[in-house]
Short mmCIF file of C-alpha atoms in Angstrom, two decimals:
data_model
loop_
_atom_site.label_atom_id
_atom_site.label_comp_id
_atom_site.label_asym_id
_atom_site.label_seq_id
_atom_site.Cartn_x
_atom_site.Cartn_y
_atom_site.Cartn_z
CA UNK S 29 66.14 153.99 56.08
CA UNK S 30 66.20 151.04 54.63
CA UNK S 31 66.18 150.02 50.90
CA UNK S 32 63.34 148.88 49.07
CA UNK S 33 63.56 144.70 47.90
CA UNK S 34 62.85 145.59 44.30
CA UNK S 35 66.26 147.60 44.54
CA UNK S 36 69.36 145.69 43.05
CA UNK S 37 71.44 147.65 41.14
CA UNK S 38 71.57 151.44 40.50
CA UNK S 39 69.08 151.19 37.26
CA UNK S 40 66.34 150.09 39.98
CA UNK S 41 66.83 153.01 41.55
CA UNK S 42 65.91 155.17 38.80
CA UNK S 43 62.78 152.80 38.03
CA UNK S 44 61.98 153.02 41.51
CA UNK S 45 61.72 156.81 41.89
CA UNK S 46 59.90 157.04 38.75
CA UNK S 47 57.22 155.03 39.68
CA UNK S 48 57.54 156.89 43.26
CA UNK S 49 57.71 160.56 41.96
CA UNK S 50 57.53 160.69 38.51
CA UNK S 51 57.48 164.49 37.70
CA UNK S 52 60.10 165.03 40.15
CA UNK S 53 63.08 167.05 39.17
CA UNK S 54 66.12 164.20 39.37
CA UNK S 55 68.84 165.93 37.61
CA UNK S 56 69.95 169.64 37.10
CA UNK S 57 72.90 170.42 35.17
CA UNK S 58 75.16 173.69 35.11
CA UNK S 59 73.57 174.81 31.80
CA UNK S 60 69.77 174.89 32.67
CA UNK S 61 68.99 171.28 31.55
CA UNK S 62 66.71 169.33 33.74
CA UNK S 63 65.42 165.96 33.98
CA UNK S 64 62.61 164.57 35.94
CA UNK S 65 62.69 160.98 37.42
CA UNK S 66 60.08 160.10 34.32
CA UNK S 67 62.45 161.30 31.93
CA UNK S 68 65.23 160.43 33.50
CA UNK S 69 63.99 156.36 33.34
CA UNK S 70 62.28 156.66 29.85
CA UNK S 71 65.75 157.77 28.45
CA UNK S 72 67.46 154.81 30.23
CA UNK S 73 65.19 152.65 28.60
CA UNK S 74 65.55 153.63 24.88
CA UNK S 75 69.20 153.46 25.45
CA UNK S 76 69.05 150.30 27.25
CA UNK S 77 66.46 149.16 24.33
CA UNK S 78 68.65 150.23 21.85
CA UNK S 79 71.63 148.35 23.16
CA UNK S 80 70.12 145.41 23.51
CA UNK S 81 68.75 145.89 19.72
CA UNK S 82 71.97 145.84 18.88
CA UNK S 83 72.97 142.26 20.38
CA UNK S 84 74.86 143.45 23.72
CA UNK S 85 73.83 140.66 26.37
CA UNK S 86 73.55 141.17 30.22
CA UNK S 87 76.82 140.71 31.52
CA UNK S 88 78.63 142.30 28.22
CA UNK S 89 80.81 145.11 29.71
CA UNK S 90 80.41 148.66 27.96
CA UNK S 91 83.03 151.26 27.79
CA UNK S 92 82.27 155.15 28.93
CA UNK S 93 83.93 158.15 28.04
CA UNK S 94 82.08 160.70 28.59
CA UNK S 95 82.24 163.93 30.74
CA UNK S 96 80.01 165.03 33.47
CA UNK S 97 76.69 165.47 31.61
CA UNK S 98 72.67 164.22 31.84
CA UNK S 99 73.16 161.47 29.53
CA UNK S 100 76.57 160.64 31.55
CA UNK S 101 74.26 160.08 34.64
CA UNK S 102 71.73 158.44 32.32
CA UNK S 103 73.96 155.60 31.54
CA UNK S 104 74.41 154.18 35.33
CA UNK S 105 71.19 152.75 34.82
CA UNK S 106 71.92 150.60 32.23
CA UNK S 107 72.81 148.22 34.93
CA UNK S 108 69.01 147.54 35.36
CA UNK S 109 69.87 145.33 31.96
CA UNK S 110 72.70 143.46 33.48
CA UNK S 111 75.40 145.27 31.44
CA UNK S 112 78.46 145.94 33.10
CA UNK S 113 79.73 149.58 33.20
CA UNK S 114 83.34 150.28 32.44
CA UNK S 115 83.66 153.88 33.28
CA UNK S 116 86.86 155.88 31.56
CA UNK S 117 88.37 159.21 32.47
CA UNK S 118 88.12 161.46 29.61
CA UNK S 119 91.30 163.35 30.49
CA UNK S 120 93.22 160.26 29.48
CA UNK S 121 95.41 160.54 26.13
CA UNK S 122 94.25 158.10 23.66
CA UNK S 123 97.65 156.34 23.67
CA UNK S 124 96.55 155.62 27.41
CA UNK S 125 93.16 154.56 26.92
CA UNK S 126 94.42 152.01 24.46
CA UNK S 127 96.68 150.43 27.28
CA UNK S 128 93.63 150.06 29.60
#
């Protein structure tokens, strides 16, 4: 299979299968919630909105820390804005995290 042009980063991918299937289930999560690929791109969007609101440029890197959640998935797409991710473990001590 091969992938689609408009695909260049993993935010595309999320655009992509919302226009493809938008009421789609995309995520499940161990406590019932659910997003569809609809939701799943119109939440990357006000958080990508938001950011950029806020004066973050593409290329500016932002930090995660964050466990295993919806809106931990959500933010991979904010590369579809050009910001790069900086994913952190959240089992670090803070003394650690400050070293990074």
């Amino acid at each position: 299979m091969s992938v689609p042009s408009e695909i260049a980063n993993v935010g595309d991918v999320f655009r992509h299968w919302a226009k493809a299937c938008p009421s789609k289930l995309a995520l499940q999560d161990l406590q019932g919630g659910q997003r569809s690929y609809s939701q799943l791109n119109n939440n990357i969007n006000r958080l990508t909105n938001r950011l950029l609101d806020l004066g973050v440029k593409p290329g500016d890197r932002i930090a995660i820390l964050s466990r295993n959640s919806l809106a931990y998935i959500e933010t991979f797409g904010l590369s579809k804005a050009g910001f790069v991710l900086v994913l952190l473990y959240w089992r670090l001590q803070p003394e650690e995290l400050l070293r990074l």
